[in-house]
CSV table of N, CA and C in Angstrom, one decimal:
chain,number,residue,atom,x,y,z
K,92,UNK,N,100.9,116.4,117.7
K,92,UNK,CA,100.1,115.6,116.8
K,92,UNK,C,99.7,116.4,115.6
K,93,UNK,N,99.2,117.8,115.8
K,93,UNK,CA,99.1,118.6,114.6
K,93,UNK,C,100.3,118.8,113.9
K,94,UNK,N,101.3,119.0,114.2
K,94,UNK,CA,102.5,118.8,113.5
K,94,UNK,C,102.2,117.5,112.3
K,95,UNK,N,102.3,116.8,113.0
K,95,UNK,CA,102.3,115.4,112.4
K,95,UNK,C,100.9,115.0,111.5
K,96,UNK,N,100.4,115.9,111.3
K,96,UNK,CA,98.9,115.8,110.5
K,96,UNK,C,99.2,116.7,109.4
K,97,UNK,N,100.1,118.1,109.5
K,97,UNK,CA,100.4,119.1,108.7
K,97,UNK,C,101.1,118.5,107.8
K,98,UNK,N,102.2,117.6,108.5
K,98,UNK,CA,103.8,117.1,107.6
K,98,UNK,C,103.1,116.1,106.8
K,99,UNK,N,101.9,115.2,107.3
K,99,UNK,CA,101.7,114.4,106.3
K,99,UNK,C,100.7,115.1,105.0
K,100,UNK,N,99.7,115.5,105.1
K,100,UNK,CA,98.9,116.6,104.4
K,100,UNK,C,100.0,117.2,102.8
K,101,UNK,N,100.7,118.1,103.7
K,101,UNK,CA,101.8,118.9,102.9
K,101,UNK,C,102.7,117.7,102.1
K,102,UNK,N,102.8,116.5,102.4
K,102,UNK,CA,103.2,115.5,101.7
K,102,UNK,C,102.6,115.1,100.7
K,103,UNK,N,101.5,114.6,101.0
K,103,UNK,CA,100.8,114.3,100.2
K,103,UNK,C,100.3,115.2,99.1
K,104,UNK,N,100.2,116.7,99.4
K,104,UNK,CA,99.4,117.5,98.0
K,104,UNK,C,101.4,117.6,97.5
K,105,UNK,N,102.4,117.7,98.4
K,105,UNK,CA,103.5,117.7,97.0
K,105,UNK,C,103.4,116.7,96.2
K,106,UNK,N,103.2,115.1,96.7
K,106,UNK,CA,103.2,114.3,96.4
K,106,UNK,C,102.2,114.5,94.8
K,107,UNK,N,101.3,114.6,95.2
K,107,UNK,CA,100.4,114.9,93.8
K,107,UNK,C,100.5,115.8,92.6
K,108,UNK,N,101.5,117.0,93.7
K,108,UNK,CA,101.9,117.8,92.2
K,108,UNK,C,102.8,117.8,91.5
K,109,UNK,N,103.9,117.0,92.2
K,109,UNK,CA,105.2,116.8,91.8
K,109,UNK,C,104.8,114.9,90.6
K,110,UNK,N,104.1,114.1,91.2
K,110,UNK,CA,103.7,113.1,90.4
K,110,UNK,C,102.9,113.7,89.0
K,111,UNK,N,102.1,114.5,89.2
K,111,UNK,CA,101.0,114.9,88.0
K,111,UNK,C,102.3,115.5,86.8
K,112,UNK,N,103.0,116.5,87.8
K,112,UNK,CA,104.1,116.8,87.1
K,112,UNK,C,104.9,116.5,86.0
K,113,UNK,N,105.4,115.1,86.7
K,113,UNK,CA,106.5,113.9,86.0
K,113,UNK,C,105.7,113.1,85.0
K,114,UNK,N,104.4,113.0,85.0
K,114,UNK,CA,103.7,112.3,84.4
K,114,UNK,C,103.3,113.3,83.1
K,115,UNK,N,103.6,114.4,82.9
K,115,UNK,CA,102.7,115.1,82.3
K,115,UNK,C,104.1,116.2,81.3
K,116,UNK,N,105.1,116.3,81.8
K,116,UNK,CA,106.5,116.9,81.5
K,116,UNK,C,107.1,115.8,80.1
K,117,UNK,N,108.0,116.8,79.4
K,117,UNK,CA,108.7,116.1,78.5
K,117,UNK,C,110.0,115.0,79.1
K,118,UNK,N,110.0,114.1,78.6
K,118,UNK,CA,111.1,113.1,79.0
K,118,UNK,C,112.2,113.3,80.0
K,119,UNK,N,113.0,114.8,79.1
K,119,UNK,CA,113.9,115.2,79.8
K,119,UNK,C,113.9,115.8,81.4
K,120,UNK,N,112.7,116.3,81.1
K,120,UNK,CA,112.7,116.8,82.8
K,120,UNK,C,111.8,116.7,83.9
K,121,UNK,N,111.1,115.1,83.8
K,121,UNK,CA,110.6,114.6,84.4
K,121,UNK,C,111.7,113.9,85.2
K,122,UNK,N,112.6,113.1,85.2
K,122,UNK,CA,113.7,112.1,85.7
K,122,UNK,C,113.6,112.8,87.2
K,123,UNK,N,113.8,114.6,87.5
K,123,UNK,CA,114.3,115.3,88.7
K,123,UNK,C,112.9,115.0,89.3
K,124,UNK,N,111.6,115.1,88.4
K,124,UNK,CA,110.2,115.3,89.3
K,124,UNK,C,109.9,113.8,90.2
K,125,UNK,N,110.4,113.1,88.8
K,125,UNK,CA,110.2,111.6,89.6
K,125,UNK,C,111.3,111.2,90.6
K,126,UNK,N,112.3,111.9,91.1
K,126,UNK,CA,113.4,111.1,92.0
K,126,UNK,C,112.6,112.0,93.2
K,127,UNK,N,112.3,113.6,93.0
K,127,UNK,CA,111.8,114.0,94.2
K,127,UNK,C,110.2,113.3,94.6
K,128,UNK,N,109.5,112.9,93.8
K,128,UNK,CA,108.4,112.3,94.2
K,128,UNK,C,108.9,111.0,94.9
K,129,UNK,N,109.8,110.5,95.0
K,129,UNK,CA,110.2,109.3,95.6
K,129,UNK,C,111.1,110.2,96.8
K,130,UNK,N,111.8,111.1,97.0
K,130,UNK,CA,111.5,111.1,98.1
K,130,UNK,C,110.7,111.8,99.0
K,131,UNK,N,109.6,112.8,98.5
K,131,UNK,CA,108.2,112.9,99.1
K,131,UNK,C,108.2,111.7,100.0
K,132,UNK,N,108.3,110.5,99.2
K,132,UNK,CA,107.4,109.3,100.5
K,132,UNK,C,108.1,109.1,101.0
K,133,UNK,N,109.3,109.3,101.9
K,133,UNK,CA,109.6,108.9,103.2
K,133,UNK,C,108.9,109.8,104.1
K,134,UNK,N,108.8,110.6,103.9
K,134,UNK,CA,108.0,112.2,105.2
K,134,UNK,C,106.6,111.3,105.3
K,135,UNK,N,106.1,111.5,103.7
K,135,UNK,CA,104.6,110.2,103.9
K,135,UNK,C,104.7,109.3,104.8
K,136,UNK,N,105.4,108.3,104.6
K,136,UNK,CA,105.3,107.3,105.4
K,136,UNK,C,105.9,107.3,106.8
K,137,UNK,N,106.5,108.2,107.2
K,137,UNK,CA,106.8,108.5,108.8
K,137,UNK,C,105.8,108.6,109.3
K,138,UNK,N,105.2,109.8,108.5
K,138,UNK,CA,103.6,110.8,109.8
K,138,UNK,C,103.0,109.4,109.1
K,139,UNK,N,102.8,108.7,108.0
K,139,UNK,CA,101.5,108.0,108.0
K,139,UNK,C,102.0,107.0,109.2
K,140,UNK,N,103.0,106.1,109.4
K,140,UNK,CA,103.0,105.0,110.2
K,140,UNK,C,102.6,106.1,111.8
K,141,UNK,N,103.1,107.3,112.0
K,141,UNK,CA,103.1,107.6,113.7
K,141,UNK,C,101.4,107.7,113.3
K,142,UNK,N,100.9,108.2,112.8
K,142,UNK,CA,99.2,108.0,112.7
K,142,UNK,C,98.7,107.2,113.0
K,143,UNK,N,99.2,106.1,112.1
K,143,UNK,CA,98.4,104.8,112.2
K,143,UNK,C,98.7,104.0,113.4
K,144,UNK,N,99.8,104.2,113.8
K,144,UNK,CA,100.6,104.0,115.3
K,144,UNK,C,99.3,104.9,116.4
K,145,UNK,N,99.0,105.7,115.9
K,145,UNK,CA,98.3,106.8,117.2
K,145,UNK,C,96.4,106.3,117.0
K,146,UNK,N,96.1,105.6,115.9
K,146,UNK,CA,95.2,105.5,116.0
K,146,UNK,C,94.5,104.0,115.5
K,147,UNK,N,95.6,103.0,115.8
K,147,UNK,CA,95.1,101.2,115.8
K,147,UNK,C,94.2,101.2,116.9
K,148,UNK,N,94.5,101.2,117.5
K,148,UNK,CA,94.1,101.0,118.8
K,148,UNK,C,92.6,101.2,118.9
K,149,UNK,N,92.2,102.5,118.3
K,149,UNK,CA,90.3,102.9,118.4
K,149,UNK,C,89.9,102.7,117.2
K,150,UNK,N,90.4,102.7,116.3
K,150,UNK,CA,89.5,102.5,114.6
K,150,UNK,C,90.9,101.4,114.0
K,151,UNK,N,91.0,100.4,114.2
K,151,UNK,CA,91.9,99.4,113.4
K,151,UNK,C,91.1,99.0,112.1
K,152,UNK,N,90.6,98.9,111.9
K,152,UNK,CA,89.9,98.5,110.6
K,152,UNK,C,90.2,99.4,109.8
K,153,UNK,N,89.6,100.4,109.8
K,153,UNK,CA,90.0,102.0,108.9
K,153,UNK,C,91.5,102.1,108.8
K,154,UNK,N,92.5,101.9,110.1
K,154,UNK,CA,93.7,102.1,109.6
K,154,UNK,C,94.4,101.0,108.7
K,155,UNK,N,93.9,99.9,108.6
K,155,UNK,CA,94.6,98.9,108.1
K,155,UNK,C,93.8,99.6,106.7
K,156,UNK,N,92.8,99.9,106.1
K,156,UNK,CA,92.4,100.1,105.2
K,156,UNK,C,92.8,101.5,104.5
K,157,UNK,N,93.3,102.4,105.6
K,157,UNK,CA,94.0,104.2,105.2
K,157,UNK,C,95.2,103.0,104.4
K,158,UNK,N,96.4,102.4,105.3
K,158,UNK,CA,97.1,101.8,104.7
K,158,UNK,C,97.4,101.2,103.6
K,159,UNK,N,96.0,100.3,103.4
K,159,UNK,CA,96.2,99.3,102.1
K,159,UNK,C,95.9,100.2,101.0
K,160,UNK,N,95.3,101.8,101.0
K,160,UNK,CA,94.8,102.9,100.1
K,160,UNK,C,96.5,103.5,99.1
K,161,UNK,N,97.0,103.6,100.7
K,161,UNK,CA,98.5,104.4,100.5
K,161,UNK,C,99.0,103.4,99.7
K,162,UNK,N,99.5,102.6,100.6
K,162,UNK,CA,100.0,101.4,99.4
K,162,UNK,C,99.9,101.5,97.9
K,163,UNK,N,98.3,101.3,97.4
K,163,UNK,CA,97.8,100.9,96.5
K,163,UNK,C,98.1,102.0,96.1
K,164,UNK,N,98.3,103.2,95.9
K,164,UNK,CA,98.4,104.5,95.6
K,164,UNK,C,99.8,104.9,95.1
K,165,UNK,N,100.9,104.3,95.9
K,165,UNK,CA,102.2,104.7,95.7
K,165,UNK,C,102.3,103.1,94.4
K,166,UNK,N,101.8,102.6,94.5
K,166,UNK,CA,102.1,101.4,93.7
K,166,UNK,C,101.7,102.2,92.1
K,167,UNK,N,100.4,102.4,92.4
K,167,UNK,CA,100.0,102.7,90.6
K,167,UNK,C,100.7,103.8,89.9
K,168,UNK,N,101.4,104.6,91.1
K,168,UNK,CA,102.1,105.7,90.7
K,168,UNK,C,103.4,105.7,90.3
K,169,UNK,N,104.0,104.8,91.1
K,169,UNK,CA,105.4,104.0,90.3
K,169,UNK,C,104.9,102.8,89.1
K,170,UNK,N,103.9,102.7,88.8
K,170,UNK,CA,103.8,102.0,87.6
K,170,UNK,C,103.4,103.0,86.5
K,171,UNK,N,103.0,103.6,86.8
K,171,UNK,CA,102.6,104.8,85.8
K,171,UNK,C,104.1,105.6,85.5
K,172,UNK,N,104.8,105.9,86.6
K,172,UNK,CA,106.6,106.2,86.0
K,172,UNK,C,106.9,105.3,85.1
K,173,UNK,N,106.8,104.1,85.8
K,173,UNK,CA,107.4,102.7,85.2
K,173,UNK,C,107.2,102.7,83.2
K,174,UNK,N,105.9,102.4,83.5
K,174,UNK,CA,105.4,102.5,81.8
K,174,UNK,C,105.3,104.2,80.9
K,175,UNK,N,105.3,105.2,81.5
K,175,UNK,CA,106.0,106.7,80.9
K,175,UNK,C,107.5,106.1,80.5
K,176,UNK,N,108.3,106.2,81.7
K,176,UNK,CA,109.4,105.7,81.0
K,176,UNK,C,110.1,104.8,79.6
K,177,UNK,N,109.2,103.9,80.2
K,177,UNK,CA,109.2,102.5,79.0
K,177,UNK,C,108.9,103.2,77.7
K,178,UNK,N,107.5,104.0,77.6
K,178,UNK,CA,107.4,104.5,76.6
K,178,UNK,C,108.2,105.7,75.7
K,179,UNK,N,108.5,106.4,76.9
K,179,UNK,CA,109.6,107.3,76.5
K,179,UNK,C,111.0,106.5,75.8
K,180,UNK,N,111.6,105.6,76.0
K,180,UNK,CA,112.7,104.6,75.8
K,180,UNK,C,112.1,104.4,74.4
K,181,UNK,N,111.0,104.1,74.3
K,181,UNK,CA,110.6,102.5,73.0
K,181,UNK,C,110.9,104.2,72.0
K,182,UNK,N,110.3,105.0,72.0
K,182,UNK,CA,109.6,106.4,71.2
K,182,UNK,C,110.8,107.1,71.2
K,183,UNK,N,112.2,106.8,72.0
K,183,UNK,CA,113.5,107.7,71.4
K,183,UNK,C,114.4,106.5,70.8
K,184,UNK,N,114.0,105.1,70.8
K,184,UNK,CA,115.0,104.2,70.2
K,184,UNK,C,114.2,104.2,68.5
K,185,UNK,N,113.0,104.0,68.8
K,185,UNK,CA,112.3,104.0,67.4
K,185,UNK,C,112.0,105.2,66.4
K,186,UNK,N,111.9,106.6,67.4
K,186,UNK,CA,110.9,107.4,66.8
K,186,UNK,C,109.7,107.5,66.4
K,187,UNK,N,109.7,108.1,65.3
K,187,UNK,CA,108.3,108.1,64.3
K,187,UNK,C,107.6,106.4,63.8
K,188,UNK,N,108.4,106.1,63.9
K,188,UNK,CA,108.4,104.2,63.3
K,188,UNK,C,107.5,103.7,64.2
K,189,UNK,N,107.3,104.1,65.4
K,189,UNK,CA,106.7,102.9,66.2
K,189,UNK,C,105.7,102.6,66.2
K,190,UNK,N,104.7,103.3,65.2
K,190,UNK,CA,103.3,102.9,65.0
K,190,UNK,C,103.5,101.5,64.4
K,191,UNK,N,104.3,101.6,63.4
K,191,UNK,CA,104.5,100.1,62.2
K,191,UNK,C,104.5,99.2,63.2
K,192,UNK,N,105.2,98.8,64.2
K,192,UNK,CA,105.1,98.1,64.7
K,192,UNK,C,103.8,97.2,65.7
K,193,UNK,N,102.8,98.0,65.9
K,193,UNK,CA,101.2,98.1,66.3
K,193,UNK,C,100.8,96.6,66.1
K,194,UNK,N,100.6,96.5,64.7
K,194,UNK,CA,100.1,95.2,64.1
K,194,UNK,C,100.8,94.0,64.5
K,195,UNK,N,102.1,94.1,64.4
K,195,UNK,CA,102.9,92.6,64.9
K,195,UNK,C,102.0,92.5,67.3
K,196,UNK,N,102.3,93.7,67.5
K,196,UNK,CA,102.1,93.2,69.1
K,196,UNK,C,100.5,92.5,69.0
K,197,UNK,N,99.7,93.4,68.3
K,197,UNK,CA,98.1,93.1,68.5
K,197,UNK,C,98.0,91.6,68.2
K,198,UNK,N,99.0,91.2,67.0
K,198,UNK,CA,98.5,89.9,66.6
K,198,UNK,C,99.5,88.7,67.8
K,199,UNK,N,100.2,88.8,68.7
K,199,UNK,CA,100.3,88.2,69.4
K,199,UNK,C,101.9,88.1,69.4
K,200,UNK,N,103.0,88.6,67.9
K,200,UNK,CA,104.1,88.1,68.3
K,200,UNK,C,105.1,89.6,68.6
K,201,UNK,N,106.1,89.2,68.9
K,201,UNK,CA,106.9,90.2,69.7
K,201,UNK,C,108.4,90.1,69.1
K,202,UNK,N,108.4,91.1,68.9
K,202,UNK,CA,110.1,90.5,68.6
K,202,UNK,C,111.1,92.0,69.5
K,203,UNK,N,111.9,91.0,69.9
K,203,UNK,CA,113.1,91.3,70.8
K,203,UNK,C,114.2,92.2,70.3
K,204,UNK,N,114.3,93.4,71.2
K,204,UNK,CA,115.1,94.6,70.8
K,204,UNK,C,116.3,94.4,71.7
């Protein structure tokens, strides 16, 4: 079981430095930080499910809630790729230009690239 508390642990702080990483790196060399931060979570989520597997049974509440945490955690973190990306994309198709564009989104219309 200490095994399995180390592997998830050690997951988790790569998990953090390799995301803070990709989030924080130039365009080009984030793509490697973000495919290994994707696969960081499979090791996560092995020890997390044998955990939660080893400890439903006497604190169920807390584990359904450790769960809904991870979850909610790997989610904001692929939306945070999600929209770096996006931005990175809009900022190498446009460049310098893309402030001009500011005023049309605020006022509500959009126009299609």
């Amino acid at each position: 079981m200490q095994i399995i508390i180390a592997i998830h642990v050690m997951s988790v702080i790569a998990i953090a430095v390799s995301g803070t990483a990709a989030l924080i790196l130039q365009p080009e060399k984030d793509k490697k930080l973000v495919l290994t931060t994707r696969i960081i979570y499979l090791p996560l989520f092995v020890s997390g499910l044998l955990l939660a597997l080893k400890t439903a049974h006497s604190q169920p509440i807390l584990t359904i809630l450790k769960i809904a945490v991870a979850l909610a955690f790997v989610a904001l973190l692929e939306i945070s790729f999600a929209h770096k990306i996006k931005k990175d994309t809009y900022e190498n198709r446009f460049g310098h230009f893309s402030n001009s564009f500011l005023p049309c989104r605020s006022a509500g219309h959009y126009v299609n690239y």
